[in-house]
Short mmCIF file of C-alpha atoms and ligand atoms in Angstrom, two decimals:
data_model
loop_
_atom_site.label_atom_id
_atom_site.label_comp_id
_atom_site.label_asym_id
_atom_site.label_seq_id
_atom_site.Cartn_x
_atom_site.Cartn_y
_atom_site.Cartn_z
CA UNK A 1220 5.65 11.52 17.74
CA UNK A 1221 8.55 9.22 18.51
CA UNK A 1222 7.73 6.21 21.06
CA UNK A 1223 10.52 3.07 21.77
CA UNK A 1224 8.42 -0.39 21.23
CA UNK A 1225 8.56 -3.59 20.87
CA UNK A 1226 7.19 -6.23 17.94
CA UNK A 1227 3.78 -7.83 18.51
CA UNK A 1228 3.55 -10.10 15.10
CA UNK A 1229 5.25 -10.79 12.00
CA UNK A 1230 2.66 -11.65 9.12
CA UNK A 1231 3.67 -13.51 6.12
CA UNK A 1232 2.66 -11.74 3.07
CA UNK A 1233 3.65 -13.37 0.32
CA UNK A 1234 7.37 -15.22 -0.44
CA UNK A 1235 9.19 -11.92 -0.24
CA UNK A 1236 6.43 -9.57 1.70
CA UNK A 1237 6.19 -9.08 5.38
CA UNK A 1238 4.02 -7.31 7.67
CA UNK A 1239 5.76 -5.92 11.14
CA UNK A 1240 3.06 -4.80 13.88
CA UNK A 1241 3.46 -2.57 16.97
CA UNK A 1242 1.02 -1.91 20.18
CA UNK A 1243 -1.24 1.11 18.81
CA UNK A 1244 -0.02 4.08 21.37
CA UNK A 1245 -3.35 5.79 21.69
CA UNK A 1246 -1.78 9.10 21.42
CA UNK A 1247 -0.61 8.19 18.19
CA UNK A 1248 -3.07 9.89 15.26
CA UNK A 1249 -2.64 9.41 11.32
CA UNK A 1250 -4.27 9.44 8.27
CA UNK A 1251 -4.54 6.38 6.11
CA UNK A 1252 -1.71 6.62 3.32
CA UNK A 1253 0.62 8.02 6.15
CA UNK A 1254 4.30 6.94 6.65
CA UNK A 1255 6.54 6.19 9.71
CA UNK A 1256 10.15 5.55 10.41
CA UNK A 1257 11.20 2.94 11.71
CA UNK A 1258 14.85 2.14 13.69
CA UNK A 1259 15.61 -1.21 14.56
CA UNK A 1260 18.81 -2.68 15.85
CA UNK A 1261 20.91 -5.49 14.17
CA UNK A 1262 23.62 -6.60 16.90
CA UNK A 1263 24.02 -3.03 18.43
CA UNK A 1264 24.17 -1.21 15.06
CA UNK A 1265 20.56 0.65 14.74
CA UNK A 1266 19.22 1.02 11.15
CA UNK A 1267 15.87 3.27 10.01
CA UNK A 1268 14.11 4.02 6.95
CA UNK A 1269 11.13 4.41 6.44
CA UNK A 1270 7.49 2.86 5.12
CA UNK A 1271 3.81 3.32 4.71
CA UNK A 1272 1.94 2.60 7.63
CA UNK A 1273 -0.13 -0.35 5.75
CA UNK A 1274 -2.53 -0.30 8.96
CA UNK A 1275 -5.33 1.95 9.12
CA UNK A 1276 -6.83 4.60 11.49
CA UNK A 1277 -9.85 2.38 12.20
CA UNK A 1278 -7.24 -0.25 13.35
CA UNK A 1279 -7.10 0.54 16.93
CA UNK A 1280 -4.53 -2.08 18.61
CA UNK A 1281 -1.87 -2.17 16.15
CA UNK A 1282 0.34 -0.20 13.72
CA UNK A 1283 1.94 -1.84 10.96
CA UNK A 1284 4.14 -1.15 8.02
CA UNK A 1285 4.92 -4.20 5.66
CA UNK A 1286 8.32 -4.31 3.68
CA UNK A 1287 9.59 -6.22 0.65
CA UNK A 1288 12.53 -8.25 1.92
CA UNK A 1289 15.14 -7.55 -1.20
CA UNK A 1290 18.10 -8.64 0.27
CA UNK A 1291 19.01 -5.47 1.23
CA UNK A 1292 21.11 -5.44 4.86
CA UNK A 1293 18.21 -3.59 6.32
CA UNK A 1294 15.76 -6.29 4.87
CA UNK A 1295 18.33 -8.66 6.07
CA UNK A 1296 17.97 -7.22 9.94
CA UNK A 1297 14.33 -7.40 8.89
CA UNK A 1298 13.90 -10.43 8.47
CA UNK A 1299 15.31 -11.56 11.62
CA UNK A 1300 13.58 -9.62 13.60
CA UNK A 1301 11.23 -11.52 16.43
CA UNK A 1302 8.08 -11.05 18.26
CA UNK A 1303 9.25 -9.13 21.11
CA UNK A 1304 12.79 -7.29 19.40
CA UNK A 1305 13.13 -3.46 19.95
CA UNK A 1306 12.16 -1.11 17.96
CA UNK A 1307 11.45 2.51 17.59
CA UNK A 1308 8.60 4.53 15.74
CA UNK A 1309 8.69 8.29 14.60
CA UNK A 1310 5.42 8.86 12.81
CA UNK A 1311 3.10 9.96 11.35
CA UNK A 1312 4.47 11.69 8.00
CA UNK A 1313 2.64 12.27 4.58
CA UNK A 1314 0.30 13.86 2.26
CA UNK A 1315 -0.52 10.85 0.36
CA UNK A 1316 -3.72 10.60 2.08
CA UNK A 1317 -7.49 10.01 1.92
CA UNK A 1318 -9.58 10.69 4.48
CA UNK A 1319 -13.01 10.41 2.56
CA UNK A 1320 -12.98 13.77 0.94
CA UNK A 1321 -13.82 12.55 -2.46
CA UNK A 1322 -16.92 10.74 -3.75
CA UNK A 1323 -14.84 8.80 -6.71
CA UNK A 1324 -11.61 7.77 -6.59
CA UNK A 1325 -9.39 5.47 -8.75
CA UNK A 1326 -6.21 3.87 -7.76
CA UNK A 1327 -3.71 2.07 -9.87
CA UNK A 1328 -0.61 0.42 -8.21
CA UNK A 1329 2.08 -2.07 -8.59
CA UNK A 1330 3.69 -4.75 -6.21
CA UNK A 1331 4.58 -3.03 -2.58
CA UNK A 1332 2.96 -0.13 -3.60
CA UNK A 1333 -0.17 -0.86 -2.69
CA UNK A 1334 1.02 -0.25 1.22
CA UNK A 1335 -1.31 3.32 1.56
CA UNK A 1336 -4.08 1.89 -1.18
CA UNK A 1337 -4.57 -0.97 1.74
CA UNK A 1338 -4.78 1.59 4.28
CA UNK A 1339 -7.29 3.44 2.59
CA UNK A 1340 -9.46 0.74 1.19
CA UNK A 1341 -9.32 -0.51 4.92
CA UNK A 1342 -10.39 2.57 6.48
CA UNK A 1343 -13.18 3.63 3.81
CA UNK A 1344 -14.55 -0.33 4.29
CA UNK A 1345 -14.16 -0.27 8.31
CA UNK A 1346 -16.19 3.59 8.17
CA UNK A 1347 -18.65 2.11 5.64
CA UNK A 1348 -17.42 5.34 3.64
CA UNK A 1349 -19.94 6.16 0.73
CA UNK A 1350 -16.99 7.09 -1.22
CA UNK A 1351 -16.55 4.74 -4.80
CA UNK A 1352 -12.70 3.22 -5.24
CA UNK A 1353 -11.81 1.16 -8.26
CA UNK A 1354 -8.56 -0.02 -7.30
CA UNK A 1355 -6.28 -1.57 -10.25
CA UNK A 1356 -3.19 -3.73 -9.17
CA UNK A 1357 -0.33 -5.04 -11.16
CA UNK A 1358 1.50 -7.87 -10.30
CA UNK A 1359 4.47 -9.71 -12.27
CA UNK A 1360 3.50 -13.13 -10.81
CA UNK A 1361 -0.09 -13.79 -9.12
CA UNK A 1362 2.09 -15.68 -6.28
CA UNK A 1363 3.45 -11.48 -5.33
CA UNK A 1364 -0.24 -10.68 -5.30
CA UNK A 1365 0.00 -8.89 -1.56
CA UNK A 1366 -3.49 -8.40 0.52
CA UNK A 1367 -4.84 -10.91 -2.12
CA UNK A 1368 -7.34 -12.46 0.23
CA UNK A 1369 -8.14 -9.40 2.21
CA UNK A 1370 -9.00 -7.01 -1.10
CA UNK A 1371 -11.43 -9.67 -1.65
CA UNK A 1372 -12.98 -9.99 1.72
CA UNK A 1373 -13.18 -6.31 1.48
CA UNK A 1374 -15.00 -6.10 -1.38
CA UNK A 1375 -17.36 -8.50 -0.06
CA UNK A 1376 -17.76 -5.96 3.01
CA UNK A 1377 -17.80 -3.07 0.77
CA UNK A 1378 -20.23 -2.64 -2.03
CA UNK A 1379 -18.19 0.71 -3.31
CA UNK A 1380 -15.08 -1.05 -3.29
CA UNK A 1381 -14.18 -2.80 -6.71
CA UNK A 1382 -10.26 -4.41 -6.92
CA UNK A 1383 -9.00 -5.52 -10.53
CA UNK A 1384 -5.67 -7.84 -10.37
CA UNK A 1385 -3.69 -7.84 -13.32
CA UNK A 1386 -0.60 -10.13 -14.14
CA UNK A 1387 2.32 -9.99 -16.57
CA UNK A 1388 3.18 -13.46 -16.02
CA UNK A 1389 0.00 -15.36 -15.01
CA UNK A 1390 -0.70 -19.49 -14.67
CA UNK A 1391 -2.85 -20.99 -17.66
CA UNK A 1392 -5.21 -21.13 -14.76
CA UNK A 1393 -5.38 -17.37 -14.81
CA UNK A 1394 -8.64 -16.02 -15.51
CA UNK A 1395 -7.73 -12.25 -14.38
CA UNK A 1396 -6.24 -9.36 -16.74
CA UNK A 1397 -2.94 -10.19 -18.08
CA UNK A 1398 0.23 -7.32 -18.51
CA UNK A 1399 0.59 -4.09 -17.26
CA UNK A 1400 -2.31 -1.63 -16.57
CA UNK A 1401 -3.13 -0.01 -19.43
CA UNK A 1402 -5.39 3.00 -21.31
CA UNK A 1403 -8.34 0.29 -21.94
CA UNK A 1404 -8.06 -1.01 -18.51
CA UNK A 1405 -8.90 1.97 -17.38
CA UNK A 1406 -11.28 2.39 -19.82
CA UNK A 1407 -13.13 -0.38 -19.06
CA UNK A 1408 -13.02 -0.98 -15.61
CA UNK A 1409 -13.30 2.81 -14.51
CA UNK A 1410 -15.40 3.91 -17.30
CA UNK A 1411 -16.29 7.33 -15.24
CA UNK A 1412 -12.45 8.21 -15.12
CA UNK A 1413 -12.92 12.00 -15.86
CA UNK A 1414 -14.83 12.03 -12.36
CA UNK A 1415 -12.31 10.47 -10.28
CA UNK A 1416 -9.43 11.55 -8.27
CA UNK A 1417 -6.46 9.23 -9.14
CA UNK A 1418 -4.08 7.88 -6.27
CA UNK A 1419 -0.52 5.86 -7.68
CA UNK A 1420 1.67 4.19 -6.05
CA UNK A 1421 4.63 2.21 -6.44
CA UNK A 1422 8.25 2.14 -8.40
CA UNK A 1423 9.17 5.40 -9.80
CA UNK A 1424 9.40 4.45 -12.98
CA UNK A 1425 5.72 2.63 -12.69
CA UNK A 1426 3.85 5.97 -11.20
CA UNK A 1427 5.73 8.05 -13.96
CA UNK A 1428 3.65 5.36 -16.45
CA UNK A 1429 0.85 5.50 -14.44
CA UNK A 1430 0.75 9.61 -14.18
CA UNK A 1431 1.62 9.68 -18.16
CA UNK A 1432 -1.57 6.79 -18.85
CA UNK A 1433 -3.74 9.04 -17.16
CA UNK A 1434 -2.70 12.29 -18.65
CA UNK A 1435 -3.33 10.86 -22.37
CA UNK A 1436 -6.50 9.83 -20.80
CA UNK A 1437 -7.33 13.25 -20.52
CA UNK A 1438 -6.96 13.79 -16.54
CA UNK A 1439 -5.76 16.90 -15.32
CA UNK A 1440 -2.89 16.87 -12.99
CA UNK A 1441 -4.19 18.06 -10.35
CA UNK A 1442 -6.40 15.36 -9.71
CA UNK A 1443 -3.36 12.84 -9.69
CA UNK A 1444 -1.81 11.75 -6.33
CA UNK A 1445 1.73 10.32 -6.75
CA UNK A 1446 3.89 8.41 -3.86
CA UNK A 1447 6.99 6.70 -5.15
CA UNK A 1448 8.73 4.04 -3.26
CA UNK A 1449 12.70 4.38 -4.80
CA UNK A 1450 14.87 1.34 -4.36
CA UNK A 1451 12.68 -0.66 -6.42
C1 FAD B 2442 6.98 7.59 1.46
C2 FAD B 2442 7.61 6.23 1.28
C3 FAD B 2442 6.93 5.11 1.71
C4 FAD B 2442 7.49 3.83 1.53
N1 FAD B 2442 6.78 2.74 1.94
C5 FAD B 2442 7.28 1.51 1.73
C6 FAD B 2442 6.53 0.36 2.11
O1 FAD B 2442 5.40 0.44 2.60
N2 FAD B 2442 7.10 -0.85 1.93
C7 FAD B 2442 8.34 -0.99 1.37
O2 FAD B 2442 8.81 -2.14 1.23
N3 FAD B 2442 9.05 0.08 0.97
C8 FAD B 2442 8.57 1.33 1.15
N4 FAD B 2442 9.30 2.42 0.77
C9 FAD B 2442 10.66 2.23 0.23
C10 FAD B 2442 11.66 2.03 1.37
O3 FAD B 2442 11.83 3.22 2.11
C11 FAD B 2442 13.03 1.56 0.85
O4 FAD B 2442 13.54 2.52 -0.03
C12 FAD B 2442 12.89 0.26 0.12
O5 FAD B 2442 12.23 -0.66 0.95
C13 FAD B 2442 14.24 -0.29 -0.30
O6 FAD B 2442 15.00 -0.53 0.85
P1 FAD B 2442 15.95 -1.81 0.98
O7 FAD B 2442 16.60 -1.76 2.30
O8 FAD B 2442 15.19 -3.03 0.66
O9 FAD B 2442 16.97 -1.62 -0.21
P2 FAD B 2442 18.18 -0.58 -0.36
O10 FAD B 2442 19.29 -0.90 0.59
O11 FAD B 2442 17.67 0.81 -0.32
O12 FAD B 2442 18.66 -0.99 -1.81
C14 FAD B 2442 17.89 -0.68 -3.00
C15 FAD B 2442 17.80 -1.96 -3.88
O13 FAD B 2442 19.11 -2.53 -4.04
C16 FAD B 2442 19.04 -3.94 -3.98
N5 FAD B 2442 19.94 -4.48 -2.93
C17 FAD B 2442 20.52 -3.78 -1.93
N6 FAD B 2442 21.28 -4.57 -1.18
C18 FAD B 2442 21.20 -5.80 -1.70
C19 FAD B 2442 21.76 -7.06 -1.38
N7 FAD B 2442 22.61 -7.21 -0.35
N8 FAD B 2442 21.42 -8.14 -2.13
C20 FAD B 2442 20.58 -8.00 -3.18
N9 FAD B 2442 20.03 -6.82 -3.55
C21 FAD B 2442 20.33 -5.75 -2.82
C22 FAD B 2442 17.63 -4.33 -3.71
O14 FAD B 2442 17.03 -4.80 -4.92
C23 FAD B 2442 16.95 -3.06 -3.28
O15 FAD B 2442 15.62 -3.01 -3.76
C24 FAD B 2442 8.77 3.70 0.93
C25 FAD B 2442 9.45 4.84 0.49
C26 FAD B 2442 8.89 6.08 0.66
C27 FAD B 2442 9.63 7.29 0.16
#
């Protein structure tokens, strides 16, 4: 459905992440791990792409995508935005989505990608979903760590949920997995992998890794779900 609105809150992420939420039009259904377009105006040009909806179902008042601000002119427009601008929605669209139909599931992400894993981790913890998620995330620096604080509150919430940072570049006060997910992360942290439905998402070239990890793993490719973000 398509719906003109108007921006209710910005949210501050991380240095370079930000969260843009709308009223929830109670019309408006989707599955977590859905996308939306988005137009906004900058002056009177209007400008739309589109982006996860990093809200989920369970969330009733608000929709929300979150965007890495790159620099880019839409970022630019982005980032100027203000409570209250104009805006309009065409959503939902997507069949990167989980919905509880699985009893395992694994996830393994990098950076923005991890727009529909917070969707889904939200929704299973909000439905108090029986369903078991290991959810692995790479990060170059821990300060681009997005959702940080709410993965762990989740947990907390959430006995099924289990969420494993990893770091290329960590602090000496790191105590966390360092580099790139790998074959014996996987191993280790999701020892039952050969049970699990995979989601990945992120950078093209980081869910081609992630698809080729698991394959040499042994999992069939039907039970990996892929959503690439390009520009990134
Ligand atoms: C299904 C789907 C879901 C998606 N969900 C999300 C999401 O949840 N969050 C999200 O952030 N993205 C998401 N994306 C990606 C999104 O649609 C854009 O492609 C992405 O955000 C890049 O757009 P951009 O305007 O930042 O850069 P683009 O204009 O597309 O440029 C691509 C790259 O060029 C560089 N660049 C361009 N202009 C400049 C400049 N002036 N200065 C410096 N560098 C520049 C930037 O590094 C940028 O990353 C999704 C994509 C798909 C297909």
């Amino acid at each position: 459905m398509k719906f003109e609105t108007n921006v209710t809150d910005i949210i501050s992420r991380t240095y370079n992440v930000k969260s843009f939420r709308f009223p929830r039009v109670p019309s408006l259904h989707y599955k977590a791990g859905q996308f939306m377009f988005i137009t906004i105006k900058s002056g009177e040009e209007e400008m739309k792409k589109h982006f996860t909806i990093s809200s989920s179902p369970t969330e009733i008042d608000f929709i929300e995508f979150t965007k890495k601000l790159t620099g880019s002119k839409f970022s630019s427009a982005l980032d100027a935005l203000k409570v209250g601008d104009w805006a309009k929605i065409d959503a939902p669209y997507g069949v990167f989505t989980f919905e509880g139909e699985f009893e395992k599931i694994g996830m393994l992400s990098g950076g923005i990608g991890i727009t529909p894993l917070r969707s889904m981790c939200r929704y299973c913890t909000d439905i108090q979903s029986e369903t078991k998620i290991t959810l692995l995330y790479g990060n170059h620096f821990e300060k681009d760590i997005i959702f940080r604080r709410e993965f762990e509150e989740m947990q907390e919430r959430n006995k099924n949920l289990k969420v494993v940072f990893t770091v290329s570049e960590p602090s000496e006060s790191w105590t966390g997995y360092r580099g790139r997910i790998n074959a014996q992360m996987i191993e280790k942290e999701i020892p039952d992998y050969m049970e699990r439905v995979f989601y990945t998402c992120g950078p093209p070239r980081m869910v081609e890794a992630m698809e080729e990890l698991l394959k040499d793993l042994g999992v069939p490719e039907k039970r990996i779900k892929k959503e690439n973000f390009p520009g990134y």
